[in-house]
Every structure is written in C-alpha cells, then in structure tokens.
mmCIF file of C-alpha atoms and ligand atoms in Angstrom:
data_model
loop_
_atom_site.group_PDB
_atom_site.id
_atom_site.type_symbol
_atom_site.label_atom_id
_atom_site.label_comp_id
_atom_site.label_asym_id
_atom_site.label_seq_id
_atom_site.Cartn_x
_atom_site.Cartn_y
_atom_site.Cartn_z
ATOM 1 C CA MET A 253 -17.656 47.046 2.392
ATOM 2 C CA LEU A 254 -20.021 46.786 -0.540
ATOM 3 C CA SER A 255 -18.359 45.723 -3.725
ATOM 4 C CA THR A 256 -19.869 46.316 -7.117
ATOM 5 C CA GLU A 257 -17.130 44.362 -8.849
ATOM 6 C CA PRO A 258 -18.380 40.997 -10.118
ATOM 7 C CA ALA A 259 -16.410 38.105 -8.595
ATOM 8 C CA ALA A 260 -13.694 36.937 -10.974
ATOM 9 C CA LEU A 261 -13.340 33.349 -12.064
ATOM 10 C CA PRO A 262 -10.407 31.990 -10.042
ATOM 11 C CA ALA A 263 -7.212 32.092 -12.080
ATOM 12 C CA LEU A 264 -7.118 28.543 -13.397
ATOM 13 C CA PRO A 265 -5.360 27.125 -16.427
ATOM 14 C CA ALA A 266 -7.823 27.122 -19.325
ATOM 15 C CA LEU A 267 -6.942 23.614 -20.508
ATOM 16 C CA TRP A 268 -7.362 22.208 -17.001
ATOM 17 C CA LEU A 269 -10.766 23.851 -16.666
ATOM 18 C CA ARG A 270 -11.950 22.710 -20.060
ATOM 19 C CA ASP A 271 -10.597 19.168 -19.501
ATOM 20 C CA ASN A 272 -12.846 19.021 -16.439
ATOM 21 C CA CYS A 273 -16.025 20.115 -18.215
ATOM 22 C CA GLY A 274 -18.852 17.838 -17.116
ATOM 23 C CA CYS A 275 -21.348 18.469 -19.941
ATOM 24 C CA ALA A 276 -22.897 15.549 -21.785
ATOM 25 C CA GLU A 277 -20.843 16.315 -24.907
ATOM 26 C CA CYS A 278 -17.592 16.083 -22.932
ATOM 27 C CA ARG A 279 -18.469 13.198 -20.610
ATOM 28 C CA ASP A 280 -20.649 10.187 -21.109
ATOM 29 C CA PRO A 281 -23.533 10.767 -18.672
ATOM 30 C CA ARG A 282 -23.813 7.043 -17.784
ATOM 31 C CA THR A 283 -20.191 6.415 -16.851
ATOM 32 C CA GLY A 284 -18.781 9.889 -16.257
ATOM 33 C CA GLN A 285 -15.909 8.975 -18.589
ATOM 34 C CA LYS A 286 -14.409 11.553 -20.928
ATOM 35 C CA LEU A 287 -15.387 11.485 -24.574
ATOM 36 C CA PHE A 288 -12.631 13.640 -26.105
ATOM 37 C CA GLN A 289 -8.879 13.667 -26.550
ATOM 38 C CA ILE A 290 -6.876 16.618 -25.268
ATOM 39 C CA ASN A 291 -5.567 17.406 -28.774
ATOM 40 C CA GLU A 292 -9.117 17.773 -30.078
ATOM 41 C CA LEU A 293 -9.642 20.948 -28.031
ATOM 42 C CA PRO A 294 -8.978 24.300 -29.742
ATOM 43 C CA ALA A 295 -5.271 25.133 -29.663
ATOM 44 C CA LYS A 296 -5.916 28.742 -28.643
ATOM 45 C CA LEU A 297 -8.505 28.074 -25.980
ATOM 46 C CA GLY A 298 -9.758 31.126 -24.085
ATOM 47 C CA VAL A 299 -12.565 32.114 -21.729
ATOM 48 C CA GLU A 300 -15.033 34.274 -23.642
ATOM 49 C CA SER A 301 -17.170 35.012 -20.591
ATOM 50 C CA ALA A 302 -17.570 33.701 -17.039
ATOM 51 C CA GLU A 303 -20.545 34.375 -14.795
ATOM 52 C CA SER A 304 -21.216 33.198 -11.301
ATOM 53 C CA ALA A 305 -24.694 32.499 -9.912
ATOM 54 C CA ASP A 306 -26.008 30.218 -7.165
ATOM 55 C CA GLY A 307 -22.635 28.740 -6.301
ATOM 56 C CA GLU A 308 -21.909 27.864 -9.918
ATOM 57 C CA TRP A 309 -19.685 29.297 -12.625
ATOM 58 C CA GLN A 310 -20.908 29.343 -16.194
ATOM 59 C CA VAL A 311 -18.144 29.631 -18.738
ATOM 60 C CA VAL A 312 -18.415 30.279 -22.458
ATOM 61 C CA TRP A 313 -15.286 29.296 -24.330
ATOM 62 C CA SER A 314 -13.607 30.902 -27.309
ATOM 63 C CA PRO A 315 -13.157 30.227 -30.118
ATOM 64 C CA ASP A 316 -15.674 27.349 -30.211
ATOM 65 C CA GLY A 317 -18.532 28.798 -28.084
ATOM 66 C CA HIS A 318 -18.633 25.633 -25.933
ATOM 67 C CA ARG A 319 -20.458 26.094 -22.590
ATOM 68 C CA SER A 320 -19.311 24.619 -19.274
ATOM 69 C CA ARG A 321 -20.621 24.829 -15.707
ATOM 70 C CA TYR A 322 -18.508 24.394 -12.607
ATOM 71 C CA ASP A 323 -19.551 24.052 -8.998
ATOM 72 C CA ALA A 324 -17.732 26.778 -6.988
ATOM 73 C CA THR A 325 -17.052 24.430 -4.041
ATOM 74 C CA TRP A 326 -15.574 21.861 -6.419
ATOM 75 C CA LEU A 327 -13.329 24.563 -7.948
ATOM 76 C CA ALA A 328 -11.949 25.437 -4.500
ATOM 77 C CA GLU A 329 -11.129 21.834 -3.508
ATOM 78 C CA ALA A 330 -7.528 21.050 -2.571
ATOM 79 C CA GLY A 331 -5.665 18.105 -4.078
ATOM 80 C CA ALA A 332 -5.831 14.784 -2.222
ATOM 81 C CA PRO A 333 -2.514 13.118 -1.382
ATOM 82 C CA ASP A 334 -1.579 9.835 -3.053
ATOM 83 C CA ASP A 335 -2.950 7.149 -0.710
ATOM 84 C CA ARG A 336 0.158 5.032 -1.248
ATOM 85 C CA ALA A 337 2.828 7.638 -0.448
ATOM 86 C CA GLU A 338 4.221 8.695 2.933
ATOM 87 C CA ASP A 339 2.165 11.943 3.288
ATOM 88 C CA ALA A 340 -1.067 9.981 3.448
ATOM 89 C CA LYS A 341 0.218 7.757 6.274
ATOM 90 C CA GLU A 342 0.593 7.915 9.999
ATOM 91 C CA LEU A 343 4.188 6.791 10.430
ATOM 92 C CA TRP A 344 5.275 5.017 13.619
ATOM 93 C CA PRO A 345 9.023 5.523 13.948
ATOM 94 C CA THR A 346 9.233 3.127 16.914
ATOM 95 C CA ALA A 347 6.910 0.523 18.375
ATOM 96 C CA ALA A 348 6.434 2.863 21.348
ATOM 97 C CA ALA A 349 4.881 5.455 19.015
ATOM 98 C CA LEU A 350 1.889 3.142 18.668
ATOM 99 C CA ASP A 351 1.530 3.382 22.436
ATOM 100 C CA GLY A 352 -0.186 0.036 22.804
ATOM 101 C CA ARG A 353 -2.739 1.015 20.142
ATOM 102 C CA LEU A 354 -3.132 -2.193 18.155
ATOM 103 C CA PRO A 355 -5.738 -1.563 15.478
ATOM 104 C CA ASP A 356 -7.907 -4.605 16.124
ATOM 105 C CA ALA A 357 -11.525 -5.718 15.899
ATOM 106 C CA SER A 358 -13.379 -8.988 16.108
ATOM 107 C CA TRP A 359 -14.285 -10.665 12.841
ATOM 108 C CA ALA A 360 -17.962 -10.507 13.833
ATOM 109 C CA ALA A 361 -17.863 -6.749 14.445
ATOM 110 C CA TYR A 362 -15.881 -6.224 11.245
ATOM 111 C CA LEU A 363 -18.512 -8.108 9.251
ATOM 112 C CA ASP A 364 -21.578 -6.613 10.940
ATOM 113 C CA ASP A 365 -20.619 -2.996 11.461
ATOM 114 C CA PRO A 366 -19.575 -0.816 8.499
ATOM 115 C CA ALA A 367 -17.923 1.638 10.934
ATOM 116 C CA GLU A 368 -15.668 -1.134 12.269
ATOM 117 C CA ARG A 369 -14.905 -2.290 8.735
ATOM 118 C CA THR A 370 -13.973 1.289 7.809
ATOM 119 C CA ARG A 371 -11.791 1.603 10.926
ATOM 120 C CA MET A 372 -9.872 -1.600 10.141
ATOM 121 C CA LEU A 373 -9.334 -0.868 6.435
ATOM 122 C CA ASP A 374 -8.324 2.688 7.262
ATOM 123 C CA ALA A 375 -5.769 1.322 9.753
ATOM 124 C CA VAL A 376 -4.201 -0.708 6.918
ATOM 125 C CA ARG A 377 -4.129 2.438 4.768
ATOM 126 C CA SER A 378 -2.758 4.679 7.512
ATOM 127 C CA LEU A 379 -0.721 2.542 9.974
ATOM 128 C CA GLY A 380 -0.015 -0.256 7.504
ATOM 129 C CA PHE A 381 -1.835 -3.055 9.305
ATOM 130 C CA CYS A 382 -4.821 -4.301 11.239
ATOM 131 C CA LEU A 383 -5.460 -7.382 13.332
ATOM 132 C CA LEU A 384 -8.756 -9.207 13.048
ATOM 133 C CA ARG A 385 -9.598 -11.382 16.037
ATOM 134 C CA ALA A 386 -11.704 -14.496 16.422
ATOM 135 C CA VAL A 387 -11.622 -15.199 12.703
ATOM 136 C CA PRO A 388 -13.132 -18.704 12.329
ATOM 137 C CA LEU A 389 -10.560 -21.500 12.500
ATOM 138 C CA ARG A 390 -11.470 -22.869 9.122
ATOM 139 C CA GLU A 391 -9.183 -24.036 6.371
ATOM 140 C CA GLY A 392 -9.200 -21.425 3.601
ATOM 141 C CA GLN A 393 -10.684 -18.735 5.837
ATOM 142 C CA VAL A 394 -7.747 -16.418 5.083
ATOM 143 C CA ARG A 395 -9.014 -16.157 1.507
ATOM 144 C CA GLU A 396 -12.444 -15.193 2.825
ATOM 145 C CA VAL A 397 -10.793 -12.368 4.752
ATOM 146 C CA ALA A 398 -9.099 -11.165 1.553
ATOM 147 C CA ARG A 399 -12.421 -11.442 -0.312
ATOM 148 C CA SER A 400 -14.090 -9.248 2.322
ATOM 149 C CA PHE A 401 -12.210 -6.217 0.944
ATOM 150 C CA GLY A 402 -10.637 -7.269 -2.334
ATOM 151 C CA TYR A 403 -9.217 -10.136 -4.357
ATOM 152 C CA VAL A 404 -6.747 -12.900 -3.630
ATOM 153 C CA ARG A 405 -3.519 -12.693 -5.616
ATOM 154 C CA GLU A 406 -2.511 -16.186 -6.676
ATOM 155 C CA THR A 407 1.233 -16.886 -6.865
ATOM 156 C CA ASN A 408 3.579 -19.863 -7.254
ATOM 157 C CA TYR A 409 2.866 -20.519 -3.558
ATOM 158 C CA GLY A 410 -0.782 -21.077 -4.518
ATOM 159 C CA LEU A 411 -4.009 -19.211 -3.823
ATOM 160 C CA GLN A 412 -3.011 -19.626 -0.212
ATOM 161 C CA PHE A 413 0.070 -21.004 1.499
ATOM 162 C CA GLU A 414 0.693 -23.003 4.643
ATOM 163 C CA VAL A 415 3.208 -21.491 7.076
ATOM 164 C CA ARG A 416 4.339 -24.513 9.057
ATOM 165 C CA VAL A 417 7.371 -26.747 9.286
ATOM 166 C CA GLU A 418 7.709 -28.614 6.001
ATOM 167 C CA GLU A 419 9.877 -31.667 5.319
ATOM 168 C CA GLU A 420 11.275 -30.156 2.120
ATOM 169 C CA PRO A 421 10.893 -26.381 2.487
ATOM 170 C CA ASN A 422 11.369 -24.117 -0.570
ATOM 171 C CA ASN A 423 11.428 -21.078 1.737
ATOM 172 C CA LEU A 424 12.828 -20.478 5.222
ATOM 173 C CA ALA A 425 9.343 -19.336 6.289
ATOM 174 C CA PHE A 426 8.358 -23.019 6.126
ATOM 175 C CA THR A 427 10.887 -24.078 8.781
ATOM 176 C CA ASN A 428 11.175 -23.350 12.501
ATOM 177 C CA VAL A 429 14.059 -20.867 12.222
ATOM 178 C CA ARG A 430 13.913 -17.204 13.099
ATOM 179 C CA ILE A 431 12.764 -14.988 10.231
ATOM 180 C CA THR A 432 14.209 -11.492 10.517
ATOM 181 C CA PRO A 433 12.213 -8.421 9.382
ATOM 182 C CA HIS A 434 11.535 -8.535 5.658
ATOM 183 C CA THR A 435 9.015 -7.737 2.976
ATOM 184 C CA ASP A 436 7.625 -10.690 1.053
ATOM 185 C CA ASN A 437 8.183 -11.580 -2.582
ATOM 186 C CA PRO A 438 10.476 -8.698 -3.590
ATOM 187 C CA TYR A 439 11.381 -10.932 -6.555
ATOM 188 C CA ARG A 440 7.901 -10.405 -8.013
ATOM 189 C CA ASP A 441 6.799 -7.573 -10.299
ATOM 190 C CA PRO A 442 4.399 -6.197 -9.281
ATOM 191 C CA VAL A 443 5.059 -7.109 -5.673
ATOM 192 C CA PRO A 444 1.947 -8.231 -3.745
ATOM 193 C CA ALA A 445 0.933 -5.093 -1.867
ATOM 194 C CA LEU A 446 -0.945 -6.882 0.900
ATOM 195 C CA GLN A 447 -0.191 -9.975 2.917
ATOM 196 C CA LEU A 448 -2.558 -11.841 5.211
ATOM 197 C CA LEU A 449 -1.518 -14.320 7.881
ATOM 198 C CA HIS A 450 -4.232 -16.248 9.709
ATOM 199 C CA CYS A 451 -3.136 -18.135 12.814
ATOM 200 C CA LEU A 452 -4.726 -21.569 13.215
ATOM 201 C CA VAL A 453 -2.319 -23.080 15.778
ATOM 202 C CA ASN A 454 0.453 -21.480 17.833
ATOM 203 C CA GLU A 455 1.404 -23.813 20.647
ATOM 204 C CA ALA A 456 5.141 -23.729 20.087
ATOM 205 C CA ASP A 457 7.632 -22.078 22.400
ATOM 206 C CA GLY A 458 8.627 -19.004 20.366
ATOM 207 C CA GLY A 459 7.052 -18.138 17.029
ATOM 208 C CA ASP A 460 6.199 -14.590 18.125
ATOM 209 C CA SER A 461 5.512 -11.942 15.496
ATOM 210 C CA GLY A 462 7.080 -8.583 14.729
ATOM 211 C CA LEU A 463 6.278 -5.607 12.496
ATOM 212 C CA VAL A 464 8.474 -2.648 11.527
ATOM 213 C CA ASP A 465 7.368 0.537 9.750
ATOM 214 C CA GLY A 466 9.675 0.649 6.727
ATOM 215 C CA PHE A 467 8.427 4.118 5.662
ATOM 216 C CA ALA A 468 9.294 5.570 9.083
ATOM 217 C CA ALA A 469 12.759 3.979 8.925
ATOM 218 C CA ALA A 470 13.311 5.288 5.382
ATOM 219 C CA ALA A 471 12.224 8.775 6.487
ATOM 220 C CA ARG A 472 14.697 8.604 9.362
ATOM 221 C CA LEU A 473 17.479 7.496 7.005
ATOM 222 C CA ARG A 474 16.645 10.478 4.774
ATOM 223 C CA ALA A 475 16.897 12.845 7.769
ATOM 224 C CA GLU A 476 20.086 11.364 9.230
ATOM 225 C CA GLN A 477 21.964 10.095 6.186
ATOM 226 C CA PRO A 478 20.572 11.817 3.080
ATOM 227 C CA ASP A 479 23.323 10.444 0.842
ATOM 228 C CA ALA A 480 22.561 6.854 1.835
ATOM 229 C CA PHE A 481 18.851 7.504 1.261
ATOM 230 C CA ALA A 482 19.578 8.895 -2.211
ATOM 231 C CA VAL A 483 21.719 5.865 -3.099
ATOM 232 C CA LEU A 484 18.951 3.466 -2.050
ATOM 233 C CA THR A 485 16.349 5.305 -4.128
ATOM 234 C CA ARG A 486 18.413 5.156 -7.309
ATOM 235 C CA THR A 487 20.198 1.794 -7.189
ATOM 236 C CA PRO A 488 18.253 -0.996 -8.901
ATOM 237 C CA VAL A 489 18.551 -4.108 -6.748
ATOM 238 C CA PRO A 490 17.927 -7.595 -8.128
ATOM 239 C CA PHE A 491 15.876 -10.053 -6.064
ATOM 240 C CA ALA A 492 15.448 -13.694 -7.021
ATOM 241 C CA PHE A 493 13.670 -16.857 -6.001
ATOM 242 C CA ARG A 494 14.073 -20.321 -7.427
ATOM 243 C CA ASP A 495 12.918 -23.815 -6.677
ATOM 244 C CA ALA A 496 12.228 -26.900 -8.821
ATOM 245 C CA THR A 497 9.367 -25.280 -10.762
ATOM 246 C CA THR A 498 9.835 -21.532 -10.348
ATOM 247 C CA GLU A 499 12.423 -18.932 -11.269
ATOM 248 C CA LEU A 500 11.425 -15.396 -10.389
ATOM 249 C CA ARG A 501 13.470 -12.240 -10.704
ATOM 250 C CA ALA A 502 12.673 -8.570 -10.264
ATOM 251 C CA GLU A 503 14.697 -5.405 -9.931
ATOM 252 C CA SER A 504 13.743 -2.490 -7.740
ATOM 253 C CA PRO A 505 15.415 0.086 -5.512
ATOM 254 C CA LEU A 506 15.136 -0.705 -1.778
ATOM 255 C CA ILE A 507 13.350 2.620 -1.322
ATOM 256 C CA ALA A 508 11.093 3.682 -4.187
ATOM 257 C CA VAL A 509 9.865 7.261 -4.325
ATOM 258 C CA ASP A 510 7.011 8.722 -6.376
ATOM 259 C CA ALA A 511 7.316 11.448 -9.024
ATOM 260 C CA ARG A 512 7.473 14.056 -6.249
ATOM 261 C CA GLY A 513 10.209 12.240 -4.334
ATOM 262 C CA ARG A 514 7.954 10.953 -1.542
ATOM 263 C CA ILE A 515 8.574 7.477 -0.111
ATOM 264 C CA ARG A 516 6.138 5.064 -1.741
ATOM 265 C CA GLU A 517 7.573 1.553 -1.458
ATOM 266 C CA VAL A 518 10.170 -0.305 0.583
ATOM 267 C CA ARG A 519 11.620 -3.711 -0.326
ATOM 268 C CA PHE A 520 13.890 -5.421 2.152
ATOM 269 C CA ASN A 521 14.687 -9.119 2.181
ATOM 270 C CA ASN A 522 18.179 -10.401 2.928
ATOM 271 C CA ARG A 523 17.181 -13.947 1.956
ATOM 272 C CA SER A 524 16.330 -13.163 -1.637
ATOM 273 C CA LEU A 525 18.600 -10.229 -2.506
ATOM 274 C CA ALA A 526 20.492 -11.471 -5.577
ATOM 275 C CA THR A 527 23.875 -10.564 -7.074
ATOM 276 C CA LEU A 528 24.326 -6.940 -8.036
ATOM 277 C CA ARG A 529 26.288 -6.389 -11.254
ATOM 278 C CA LEU A 530 27.149 -2.714 -11.155
ATOM 279 C CA PRO A 531 30.328 -0.643 -11.492
ATOM 280 C CA ALA A 532 32.495 -1.065 -8.365
ATOM 281 C CA ASN A 533 31.921 2.476 -7.060
ATOM 282 C CA GLU A 534 28.135 2.085 -7.292
ATOM 283 C CA THR A 535 28.317 -1.320 -5.639
ATOM 284 C CA GLU A 536 30.371 0.100 -2.778
ATOM 285 C CA ALA A 537 28.002 3.022 -2.296
ATOM 286 C CA PHE A 538 25.045 0.634 -2.349
ATOM 287 C CA TYR A 539 26.493 -1.739 0.241
ATOM 288 C CA ALA A 540 27.362 1.100 2.627
ATOM 289 C CA ALA A 541 23.825 2.498 2.340
ATOM 290 C CA TYR A 542 22.209 -0.962 2.532
ATOM 291 C CA ARG A 543 24.138 -1.618 5.721
ATOM 292 C CA SER A 544 23.024 1.686 7.262
ATOM 293 C CA PHE A 545 19.395 1.011 6.345
ATOM 294 C CA ALA A 546 19.625 -2.531 7.762
ATOM 295 C CA GLU A 547 21.087 -1.223 11.038
ATOM 296 C CA LEU A 548 18.151 1.145 11.320
ATOM 297 C CA LEU A 549 15.432 -1.306 10.271
ATOM 298 C CA LEU A 550 16.703 -4.098 12.491
ATOM 299 C CA SER A 551 17.145 -2.051 15.664
ATOM 300 C CA PRO A 552 14.880 -3.611 18.306
ATOM 301 C CA GLU A 553 13.054 -0.404 19.331
ATOM 302 C CA LEU A 554 11.507 -0.168 15.871
ATOM 303 C CA GLN A 555 9.875 -3.558 16.104
ATOM 304 C CA LEU A 556 6.340 -3.969 17.346
ATOM 305 C CA GLU A 557 6.222 -7.392 19.003
ATOM 306 C CA PHE A 558 3.155 -9.464 19.665
ATOM 307 C CA ARG A 559 2.011 -13.044 19.564
ATOM 308 C CA LEU A 560 -0.594 -14.352 17.180
ATOM 309 C CA VAL A 561 -3.149 -16.584 18.847
ATOM 310 C CA PRO A 562 -5.480 -18.940 17.001
ATOM 311 C CA GLY A 563 -8.175 -16.898 15.258
ATOM 312 C CA ASP A 564 -5.950 -13.832 14.722
ATOM 313 C CA CYS A 565 -5.617 -12.672 11.155
ATOM 314 C CA LEU A 566 -2.987 -10.047 10.448
ATOM 315 C CA VAL A 567 -3.516 -7.905 7.332
ATOM 316 C CA PHE A 568 -0.558 -5.715 6.385
ATOM 317 C CA ASP A 569 0.884 -3.471 3.707
ATOM 318 C CA ASN A 570 3.777 -5.452 2.228
ATOM 319 C CA THR A 571 5.029 -2.387 0.330
ATOM 320 C CA ARG A 572 5.654 -0.586 3.630
ATOM 321 C CA LEU A 573 5.858 -2.813 6.715
ATOM 322 C CA LEU A 574 8.458 -5.483 7.358
ATOM 323 C CA HIS A 575 7.337 -8.590 9.215
ATOM 324 C CA ALA A 576 9.280 -11.084 11.308
ATOM 325 C CA ARG A 577 8.888 -14.058 13.576
ATOM 326 C CA THR A 578 11.078 -15.539 16.284
ATOM 327 C CA ALA A 579 12.377 -19.111 16.075
ATOM 328 C CA PHE A 580 10.236 -21.795 17.634
ATOM 329 C CA GLU A 581 10.977 -25.198 19.109
ATOM 330 C CA ARG A 582 11.517 -27.903 16.549
ATOM 331 C CA GLY A 583 8.611 -30.205 17.383
ATOM 332 C CA GLY A 584 6.204 -27.409 18.435
ATOM 333 C CA ALA A 585 2.866 -27.099 16.694
ATOM 334 C CA ARG A 586 2.484 -23.852 14.735
ATOM 335 C CA HIS A 587 0.338 -23.360 11.664
ATOM 336 C CA LEU A 588 -0.603 -20.166 9.839
ATOM 337 C CA GLN A 589 -2.400 -19.874 6.525
ATOM 338 C CA GLY A 590 -1.414 -16.948 4.371
ATOM 339 C CA CYS A 591 -2.382 -15.305 1.116
ATOM 340 C CA TYR A 592 -1.635 -12.164 -0.852
ATOM 341 C CA ALA A 593 -3.910 -9.428 -2.134
ATOM 342 C CA ASP A 594 -3.571 -5.899 -3.488
ATOM 343 C CA LEU A 595 -3.990 -2.511 -1.891
ATOM 344 C CA ASP A 596 -5.957 -0.905 -4.704
ATOM 345 C CA GLY A 597 -8.886 -3.245 -3.994
ATOM 346 C CA LEU A 598 -8.775 -2.498 -0.272
ATOM 347 C CA LEU A 599 -8.596 1.264 -0.893
ATOM 348 C CA SER A 600 -11.542 1.018 -3.283
ATOM 349 C CA THR A 601 -13.630 -0.837 -0.681
ATOM 350 C CA LEU A 602 -12.677 1.801 1.884
ATOM 351 C CA ALA A 603 -13.639 4.658 -0.466
ATOM 352 C CA VAL A 604 -17.037 3.072 -1.203
ATOM 353 C CA LEU A 605 -17.645 2.547 2.535
ATOM 354 C CA ARG A 606 -16.895 6.263 3.042
ATOM 355 C CA ARG A 607 -19.279 7.173 0.221
ATOM 356 C CA THR A 608 -22.155 5.323 1.901
ATOM 357 C CA GLU A 609 -21.129 6.835 5.251
ATOM 358 C CA GLN A 610 -21.558 10.333 3.761
ATOM 359 C CA GLN A 611 -24.993 9.436 2.426
ATOM 360 C CA ARG A 612 -26.239 8.362 5.854
HETATM 361 C C1 LIG B 833 5.888 -15.554 5.748
HETATM 362 C C2 LIG B 833 6.466 -15.220 7.035
HETATM 363 C C3 LIG B 833 6.006 -15.256 9.375
HETATM 364 C C4 LIG B 833 5.532 -16.186 10.449
HETATM 365 O O1 LIG B 833 5.199 -16.587 5.664
HETATM 366 O O2 LIG B 833 6.081 -14.787 4.795
HETATM 367 O O3 LIG B 833 7.301 -14.369 7.099
HETATM 368 O O4 LIG B 833 4.982 -15.680 11.434
HETATM 369 N N1 LIG B 833 5.986 -15.861 8.099
HETATM 370 O O5 LIG B 833 5.717 -17.390 10.332
HETATM 371 ZN ZN1 LIG B 834 -18.296 20.228 -22.250
HETATM 372 ZN ZN1 LIG B 835 7.307 -13.287 5.126
#
C-alpha cells in the first residue's frame, strides 16, 4: 500500500530527546561530554517540526528554535541490561549446568589473540569466572594478569597476598584447614569485585578448589522461599575483620538488588559475619533466612570442583561467585598468590576489545 502520510517521529519524551542532542552546542565535540544542565533547557519544551530524510530525523525545537539531528537506527535501539545484574549473566544453578565447560585458555593464546582475550573476559562477565592456564610461574605474575585487563586493588593484605600455611595466620585462608564457600572481604566497602588466584605449587594431598554461583542460588531462594529472599535483601549485615594493624567493618545485605529489584551482589562469609544488633523479630527472621540460604549455597551439587595445578590462574567475580578449598595435609606444599581487582576495569577492556572487533 502506498502511503502519502509522512512518517511520524516516534513518540519519545521531549526532554529525553533533547538531552540526547549531539550538536556541538550541546556536546563538546572532542570528548562527547554534555555541556548543559537539564534545568537550563526551556521548561515548556516542544517539537516545532520533525522531518525524516536519509535515515535521520531533523528536529526543530520550540520555543528556542534549537536544531537537533538523530540517527533513526539509534532512536530504535533497545536498552542494554546492566552488566552487573542477573539479567546480563548466564547463571549455572548447579555444577552440572556447566556440563564440563570450563572457560579456559592458555596465557599465550590469551595474550596473542584478541578473540581469546574477549572470550575469557566475557566468561568472567557472563559465567563469573575464567581459568588461564600455563601462566608463567613467576613471583608477582598474578598482578601482571590483573594488569592485562585492569588495575590491582591494594588492600591491607598488600598488592598481592600469599596463600600458604603461615606460622601466625591472620586469616584461615593462610592455614591448611578447609575453607567453605565464601566471598572475600565482605568487611570492605566497596568490596573487591574481582579476585585472582595464581597457583605456583599444589603438591599437597587435598587443597582442591570449588566455585558456587551465588546469583543462581539467590534466584532459587527467591523462587522457592520468597519471604527469606526478601529478608536477605533488606537486612543490613555487619562484617568485620581485625588483626594487630587492621580493623575493617562494613554493612551490607547478603543479597543486594539493583533499583529494579534484580540480583546484583551476594556476600556470604561465615568467618567474618559480625554481631547483628537488630530488634529480636528482625534478628530471628534474618537467622531463619540466612540458614535457608546457607543450606542452598552449601549443597554439594551446586559446587563446581576442580584442582588448580601450577600455572593455573583463576579470575572470578567476587560479588557473585563463592569460592572454597578442601583441607590439605599439614606438611604438604601448596602456594597460591592472589590479588584483587575491579570489574569495571575488566568490563571496559572487554567493551574496547568489542569495539575493535566491530571495526575489523
Ligand atoms: C582465599 C581463599 C582459597 C584457596 O585466599 O581467599 O579462599 O584455594 N583461598 O586456598
Ligand atoms: Zn543541541
Ligand atoms: Zn577466599
């Protein structure tokens, strides 16, 4: 059918459209950053005229006569999900859901091939982890791995920390005992979003590794016990760490949701959960829900089990996955080097890799 009607500008809020004007008066052409404040726009903003030609809309605004141009494809784009929240992830409710698919690559391939680098960083974004193999057995190499996609986050444990049996441990990680599934440093604000563990020696009997998808477990709790889920999203929980030179404390719900109620962060660490000081009814509700969540998180079928061998470097999302290790024999040699980093840096590196991919 032939239509003589001119196409209408899609029904879009005027302020939104004007806020996204890309002209040189509205945005600095060098940086693309906006040059105006929202309250500087006319209060009674209206579209005076809108014409479409060559895949572009030209808008003249009233009352100020300002002119804007909008690419029609850009206007039709859908919103992108928040990279940190559950919708953007591939959840693995049990270890079996990964079906033997360990996202791994050799360090050499990761360094040399942008497609491999993209695949590994995207695995951290989507599955919550990746495993780099044959990473050189050099002291401090774990920081080089962090620097390959972002920046090391220094903490009271140093720029990097040694995971091995210490004479005077300030953390159970630095002993030979079993470490049950947990997220690291929940007593820190902001919590380090990424953790790296590089295996240098693992000759001990035991000392195997485990990972659990905390988002998948939280989603299951929401489906099966919505009241418990709600309690865990709204109860602030104190976490604390202290040794001779440090005293850290932070408060957060065990399950944090974003402004739209989507799961965005899980904290779970029985070692460093501190004393709650809440009204008795809230405390009771919290402990019942905490117990339910623990039962879920700690059930063996959720845990992906594997053994780190020298040269393996595990990179994982500490705001989503829980990690664990089995006990190992007292005298056995085991040495990992670890460090922390942040997810925003990794996601930025991934986005830039994708940009260059599109240009090829
Ligand atoms: C840690 C930790 C696990 C391991 O250092 O945070 O949990 O495999 N270590 O020793
Ligand atoms: Zn403009
Ligand atoms: Zn840990």
